[in-house]
Amino acid sequence: MPEGALAHGSVAHLLPPTYKRLVADWLHEDTPSFDYGGFVVGEEVSEAKLLGKSEGIVAGIPFFDEVFHQLDCTVEWHVQEGEHFEPVKHCATVRGPVRKLLLGERVALNTLARCSGIATKSNRLLTLVREAGYPNILAGTRKTTPGFRLVEKYGMLVGGVDQHRVDLSAMTMLKDNHIVAAGSITNAVRAAKSAGGFAVKVEVECQSLEEADEAIAAGADIVMLDNFTPDRVKVAAAQLKSKWGRGTGDQKPFLIEVSGGLTEENVAPYVCADVDIVSTSSIHQGVKHIDFSLKIVPKGKSTNNSEA
């Protein structure tokens, strides 16, 4: 069973209309003037097969579709978003003028490959922490690629994990530099609360149990135990929950997040019932892409939705 947003509906329904402008910008970047290669092949209507050539989860279908929609082509999918496939898989058929199939090829493939890679990595780590007995939230981070954040956050959602805050306006996260500039954790939290009001959560990055304790006392909604060892995480989380409360109706509602260099190789010892959120950039930074290719079908032949 899928988890997260994908379990409740189409992740594509979350996208703002402005994503179409992103796609237009990508196409402009790739062909800013003359399309010399397209001149060679002409306008004859053709078909191309989208082949999944490495194992993974398909993610990024709306972006792929929009690339070809803007080029007057159509896409027929033979897999669903979030579906796991084994290579070589005929994932979709694209139809349109051959020049335009090639015009959109690299933009569409690059976007799909990266988004699918993030979804695949996200889902793999989610499976790992579930197998370790962790029932709570796994999240990405804001360490995304400028200009490509929407695609990367989308991939996390398709992979079943929480995308964390999308941008600086989504939540106030107070880091060490904020604390130093404000003079104290208490000053920073109070200022953040006054600016964001009840609608904007405040999270504080903490380097010690004492800092986390001060943050909760000041009214922080979330405390991040940053770069703690597994043993320190479990001790600190237990002490904070024992002091301030573990559930609805207790003294102070707050969440504990753990972050800092977490990967598939080291995350298991960190998970415990008192940790509400595990966040990591390893599910979207340096992630291996899923290999896709687009192959023009020779004249006189037709595609089908069987394996390649």
Short mmCIF file of C-alpha atoms in Angstrom, two decimals:
data_model
loop_
_atom_site.label_atom_id
_atom_site.label_comp_id
_atom_site.label_asym_id
_atom_site.label_seq_id
_atom_site.Cartn_x
_atom_site.Cartn_y
_atom_site.Cartn_z
CA MET A 1 0.00 0.00 0.00
CA PRO A 2 1.32 3.47 -0.83
CA GLU A 3 1.92 5.99 1.94
CA GLY A 4 1.66 9.75 2.13
CA ALA A 5 -0.15 11.90 -0.42
CA LEU A 6 -0.19 9.15 -3.06
CA ALA A 7 -2.37 7.01 -0.76
CA HIS A 8 -5.11 9.63 -0.83
CA GLY A 9 -5.21 10.85 -4.41
CA SER A 10 -3.24 12.05 -7.41
CA VAL A 11 -0.12 13.99 -6.42
CA ALA A 12 -0.50 15.87 -9.71
CA HIS A 13 -3.52 17.66 -8.24
CA LEU A 14 -1.16 19.49 -5.85
CA LEU A 15 0.73 21.23 -8.64
CA PRO A 16 0.20 24.97 -9.16
CA PRO A 17 -0.66 26.14 -12.69
CA THR A 18 2.71 27.92 -12.77
CA TYR A 19 4.55 24.62 -13.30
CA LYS A 20 3.67 24.97 -16.97
CA ARG A 21 5.79 28.12 -17.11
CA LEU A 22 8.70 26.13 -15.68
CA VAL A 23 8.35 23.67 -18.55
CA ALA A 24 8.28 26.49 -21.09
CA ASP A 25 11.48 27.88 -19.57
CA TRP A 26 13.19 24.47 -19.81
CA LEU A 27 12.28 24.20 -23.49
CA HIS A 28 13.54 27.72 -24.15
CA GLU A 29 16.82 26.96 -22.37
CA ASP A 30 17.37 23.86 -24.52
CA THR A 31 16.47 25.51 -27.85
CA PRO A 32 17.10 29.26 -27.53
CA SER A 33 17.37 29.83 -31.27
CA PHE A 34 17.44 27.41 -34.25
CA ASP A 35 16.60 23.69 -34.03
CA TYR A 36 19.25 22.37 -36.38
CA GLY A 37 18.74 18.69 -35.61
CA GLY A 38 14.99 18.98 -36.03
CA PHE A 39 15.47 20.48 -39.48
CA VAL A 40 17.00 17.18 -40.57
CA VAL A 41 14.00 14.98 -39.66
CA GLY A 42 11.02 17.12 -40.69
CA GLU A 43 7.37 17.09 -39.58
CA GLU A 44 6.13 13.59 -40.38
CA VAL A 45 3.87 12.27 -37.62
CA SER A 46 5.63 9.46 -35.77
CA GLU A 47 5.53 7.37 -32.60
CA ALA A 48 8.18 6.94 -29.94
CA LYS A 49 8.43 4.44 -27.11
CA LEU A 50 9.42 5.58 -23.63
CA LEU A 51 11.50 2.75 -22.19
CA GLY A 52 12.35 2.33 -18.52
CA LYS A 53 15.83 0.83 -18.58
CA SER A 54 16.64 0.58 -14.87
CA GLU A 55 14.50 -0.57 -11.96
CA GLY A 56 12.59 2.14 -10.18
CA ILE A 57 9.39 4.04 -9.44
CA VAL A 58 7.81 6.28 -12.08
CA ALA A 59 7.44 9.89 -10.94
CA GLY A 60 7.09 13.19 -12.78
CA ILE A 61 4.38 12.28 -15.29
CA PRO A 62 2.77 15.77 -15.30
CA PHE A 63 6.08 17.41 -16.22
CA PHE A 64 6.78 14.86 -18.96
CA ASP A 65 3.25 15.31 -20.34
CA GLU A 66 3.49 19.10 -20.32
CA VAL A 67 6.76 19.11 -22.26
CA PHE A 68 5.10 17.27 -25.12
CA HIS A 69 1.78 19.07 -24.77
CA GLN A 70 3.58 22.36 -25.42
CA LEU A 71 5.07 20.75 -28.54
CA ASP A 72 1.67 19.55 -29.87
CA CYS A 73 2.37 15.88 -29.10
CA THR A 74 0.31 13.35 -27.14
CA VAL A 75 1.42 10.86 -24.49
CA GLU A 76 -0.26 7.53 -23.75
CA TRP A 77 0.94 5.99 -20.48
CA HIS A 78 1.15 2.25 -19.87
CA VAL A 79 2.18 2.62 -16.21
CA GLN A 80 0.81 4.73 -13.36
CA GLU A 81 2.62 7.34 -11.34
CA GLY A 82 4.17 5.73 -8.29
CA GLU A 83 4.29 2.31 -9.95
CA HIS A 84 7.41 0.21 -9.53
CA PHE A 85 8.79 -1.37 -12.71
CA GLU A 86 11.54 -3.73 -13.78
CA PRO A 87 13.58 -3.05 -16.93
CA VAL A 88 13.13 -2.97 -19.80
CA LYS A 89 9.61 -1.57 -19.50
CA HIS A 90 7.56 0.15 -22.19
CA CYS A 91 6.23 2.93 -19.98
CA ALA A 92 4.54 5.25 -22.50
CA THR A 93 3.99 6.01 -26.17
CA VAL A 94 4.49 9.55 -27.47
CA ARG A 95 2.97 10.62 -30.79
CA GLY A 96 3.48 13.74 -32.86
CA PRO A 97 5.64 15.37 -35.53
CA VAL A 98 9.03 13.67 -35.39
CA ARG A 99 10.83 17.00 -35.14
CA LYS A 100 8.87 17.85 -32.02
CA LEU A 101 9.36 14.42 -30.48
CA LEU A 102 13.08 15.03 -30.65
CA LEU A 103 12.71 18.65 -29.53
CA GLY A 104 11.16 17.56 -26.24
CA GLU A 105 13.10 14.32 -25.77
CA ARG A 106 15.98 15.40 -23.56
CA VAL A 107 14.01 17.90 -21.45
CA ALA A 108 11.30 15.33 -20.75
CA LEU A 109 13.71 12.47 -20.06
CA ASN A 110 15.97 14.49 -17.75
CA THR A 111 13.01 15.64 -15.68
CA LEU A 112 11.44 12.18 -15.47
CA ALA A 113 14.76 10.51 -14.65
CA ARG A 114 15.56 12.84 -11.75
CA CYS A 115 12.05 12.90 -10.33
CA SER A 116 11.80 9.09 -10.55
CA GLY A 117 15.21 8.72 -8.93
CA ILE A 118 14.09 10.79 -5.96
CA ALA A 119 10.82 8.89 -5.63
CA THR A 120 12.67 5.57 -5.78
CA LYS A 121 15.27 6.61 -3.19
CA SER A 122 12.60 8.08 -0.93
CA ASN A 123 10.52 4.94 -1.04
CA ARG A 124 13.55 2.73 -0.40
CA LEU A 125 14.48 4.63 2.76
CA LEU A 126 10.85 4.68 3.88
CA THR A 127 10.72 0.89 3.52
CA LEU A 128 13.94 0.59 5.52
CA VAL A 129 12.70 2.64 8.49
CA ARG A 130 9.37 0.80 8.45
CA GLU A 131 11.24 -2.50 8.61
CA ALA A 132 13.19 -1.06 11.57
CA GLY A 133 9.86 -0.56 13.36
CA TYR A 134 9.57 3.21 12.92
CA PRO A 135 5.91 4.26 12.43
CA ASN A 136 6.32 8.04 12.25
CA ILE A 137 7.32 10.65 9.66
CA LEU A 138 10.22 10.42 7.19
CA ALA A 139 10.89 13.76 5.50
CA GLY A 140 13.17 15.38 2.94
CA THR A 141 14.78 18.80 3.41
CA ARG A 142 14.99 22.21 1.70
CA LYS A 143 18.42 21.35 0.27
CA THR A 144 16.97 21.26 -3.22
CA THR A 145 18.20 22.50 -6.60
CA PRO A 146 17.33 26.17 -7.29
CA GLY A 147 14.78 26.32 -10.08
CA PHE A 148 14.02 22.61 -9.84
CA ARG A 149 12.58 22.43 -6.31
CA LEU A 150 9.01 21.75 -7.43
CA VAL A 151 10.08 18.61 -9.31
CA GLU A 152 12.25 17.34 -6.45
CA LYS A 153 9.57 17.93 -3.81
CA TYR A 154 7.07 16.24 -6.12
CA GLY A 155 9.32 13.17 -6.33
CA MET A 156 9.44 12.94 -2.53
CA LEU A 157 5.64 12.95 -2.36
CA VAL A 158 5.32 10.23 -5.00
CA GLY A 159 7.88 8.20 -3.03
CA GLY A 160 5.59 8.35 0.00
CA VAL A 161 7.62 10.64 2.27
CA ASP A 162 6.94 14.06 3.75
CA GLN A 163 8.47 16.94 1.77
CA HIS A 164 9.18 19.01 4.94
CA ARG A 165 8.92 22.78 4.43
CA VAL A 166 8.72 23.79 0.79
CA ASP A 167 10.32 27.21 1.19
CA LEU A 168 11.16 29.92 3.72
CA SER A 169 7.52 31.03 3.83
CA ALA A 170 6.15 27.60 4.75
CA MET A 171 7.58 27.36 8.29
CA THR A 172 10.03 29.29 10.44
CA MET A 173 13.13 27.20 11.09
CA LEU A 174 15.52 28.86 13.51
CA LYS A 175 19.11 27.70 13.02
CA ASP A 176 22.32 28.56 14.85
CA ASN A 177 22.78 31.79 12.88
CA HIS A 178 19.27 32.97 13.79
CA ILE A 179 19.92 32.24 17.47
CA VAL A 180 23.25 34.09 17.49
CA ALA A 181 21.74 37.10 15.73
CA ALA A 182 18.68 37.19 18.01
CA GLY A 183 20.71 36.76 21.18
CA SER A 184 18.99 33.62 22.47
CA ILE A 185 16.63 30.82 21.54
CA THR A 186 13.87 32.42 23.61
CA ASN A 187 14.24 35.78 21.83
CA ALA A 188 14.24 34.10 18.41
CA VAL A 189 11.16 31.97 19.11
CA ARG A 190 9.17 34.89 20.50
CA ALA A 191 10.03 37.06 17.49
CA ALA A 192 9.11 34.27 15.09
CA LYS A 193 5.79 33.70 16.83
CA SER A 194 4.96 37.39 16.71
CA ALA A 195 5.63 37.54 12.96
CA GLY A 196 4.08 34.27 11.83
CA GLY A 197 1.17 34.15 14.25
CA PHE A 198 -0.78 30.99 14.93
CA ALA A 199 -0.68 29.81 11.31
CA VAL A 200 3.11 29.43 10.90
CA LYS A 201 4.90 26.73 12.89
CA VAL A 202 8.26 27.44 14.48
CA GLU A 203 11.07 24.89 14.55
CA VAL A 204 14.38 25.28 16.38
CA GLU A 205 17.59 23.49 15.47
CA CYS A 206 19.16 22.33 18.74
CA GLN A 207 22.65 21.09 19.50
CA SER A 208 21.92 19.93 23.05
CA LEU A 209 19.18 18.78 25.39
CA GLU A 210 19.37 22.13 27.17
CA GLU A 211 18.74 24.04 23.93
CA ALA A 212 15.77 21.84 23.10
CA ASP A 213 14.35 22.36 26.57
CA GLU A 214 14.63 26.14 26.20
CA ALA A 215 13.00 26.03 22.78
CA ILE A 216 9.99 24.09 24.03
CA ALA A 217 9.62 26.37 27.04
CA ALA A 218 9.65 29.37 24.68
CA GLY A 219 6.84 27.90 22.57
CA ALA A 220 8.56 26.11 19.68
CA ASP A 221 6.30 23.69 17.82
CA ILE A 222 9.18 21.44 16.72
CA VAL A 223 12.67 20.88 18.09
CA MET A 224 15.32 19.37 15.85
CA LEU A 225 18.00 17.30 17.51
CA ASP A 226 20.77 17.99 15.03
CA ASN A 227 23.83 15.75 14.63
CA PHE A 228 23.18 13.79 17.83
CA THR A 229 24.46 10.23 18.21
CA PRO A 230 21.78 7.50 18.24
CA ASP A 231 22.14 7.01 21.99
CA ARG A 232 21.93 10.77 22.67
CA VAL A 233 18.83 11.00 20.48
CA LYS A 234 17.00 8.31 22.42
CA VAL A 235 17.95 9.71 25.82
CA ALA A 236 17.15 13.32 24.89
CA ALA A 237 13.86 12.47 23.18
CA ALA A 238 12.71 10.37 26.15
CA GLN A 239 13.61 13.09 28.65
CA LEU A 240 11.89 15.83 26.66
CA LYS A 241 8.72 13.79 26.19
CA SER A 242 8.68 12.79 29.86
CA LYS A 243 9.01 16.43 30.94
CA TRP A 244 6.80 18.18 28.43
CA GLY A 245 4.29 15.51 27.39
CA ARG A 246 3.82 12.73 24.87
CA GLY A 247 0.34 13.27 23.47
CA THR A 248 -2.75 15.42 23.09
CA GLY A 249 -3.84 16.95 26.36
CA ASP A 250 -0.40 16.86 27.93
CA GLN A 251 1.55 19.89 29.09
CA LYS A 252 2.90 21.19 25.75
CA PRO A 253 2.18 19.87 22.25
CA PHE A 254 5.46 19.67 20.34
CA LEU A 255 7.29 17.40 17.92
CA ILE A 256 10.84 16.06 18.00
CA GLU A 257 12.75 15.89 14.74
CA VAL A 258 16.09 14.15 14.22
CA SER A 259 18.41 15.17 11.38
CA GLY A 260 22.06 15.40 10.37
CA GLY A 261 23.81 13.09 7.92
CA LEU A 262 21.19 10.32 7.99
CA THR A 263 21.39 7.72 5.20
CA GLU A 264 20.25 4.20 4.42
CA GLU A 265 23.41 2.91 6.08
CA ASN A 266 23.03 4.65 9.46
CA VAL A 267 19.39 5.66 10.01
CA ALA A 268 18.07 2.53 11.75
CA PRO A 269 19.68 3.15 15.20
CA TYR A 270 18.12 6.63 15.36
CA VAL A 271 14.49 5.62 15.10
CA CYS A 272 12.37 5.25 18.23
CA ALA A 273 8.83 5.98 19.36
CA ASP A 274 9.75 9.35 20.92
CA VAL A 275 11.10 10.68 17.61
CA ASP A 276 8.25 12.14 15.55
CA ILE A 277 10.18 13.09 12.41
CA VAL A 278 13.34 11.80 10.75
CA SER A 279 14.59 14.18 8.05
CA THR A 280 17.37 13.70 5.54
CA SER A 281 18.68 15.20 2.31
CA SER A 282 20.01 11.80 1.21
CA ILE A 283 16.71 11.04 -0.54
CA HIS A 284 17.13 13.94 -2.97
CA GLN A 285 20.80 15.00 -3.05
CA GLY A 286 23.23 12.95 -5.10
CA VAL A 287 20.49 10.49 -6.01
CA LYS A 288 21.03 8.09 -8.90
CA HIS A 289 18.66 8.81 -11.77
CA ILE A 290 16.33 6.20 -13.21
CA ASP A 291 17.40 5.43 -16.78
CA PHE A 292 14.78 6.19 -19.43
CA SER A 293 15.12 6.47 -23.20
CA LEU A 294 12.81 7.55 -26.00
CA LYS A 295 13.01 5.48 -29.19
CA ILE A 296 11.39 6.50 -32.48
CA VAL A 297 9.41 3.61 -33.95
CA PRO A 298 10.60 2.82 -37.51
CA LYS A 299 8.16 3.49 -40.33
CA GLY A 300 5.71 0.67 -40.96
CA LYS A 301 5.78 -0.55 -37.36
CA SER A 302 3.51 0.29 -34.45
CA THR A 303 3.94 0.41 -30.70
CA ASN A 304 2.04 -1.62 -28.15
CA ASN A 305 2.04 -1.60 -24.37
CA SER A 306 4.01 -4.82 -23.97
CA GLU A 307 7.50 -5.03 -22.56
CA ALA A 308 10.19 -3.70 -24.89
#
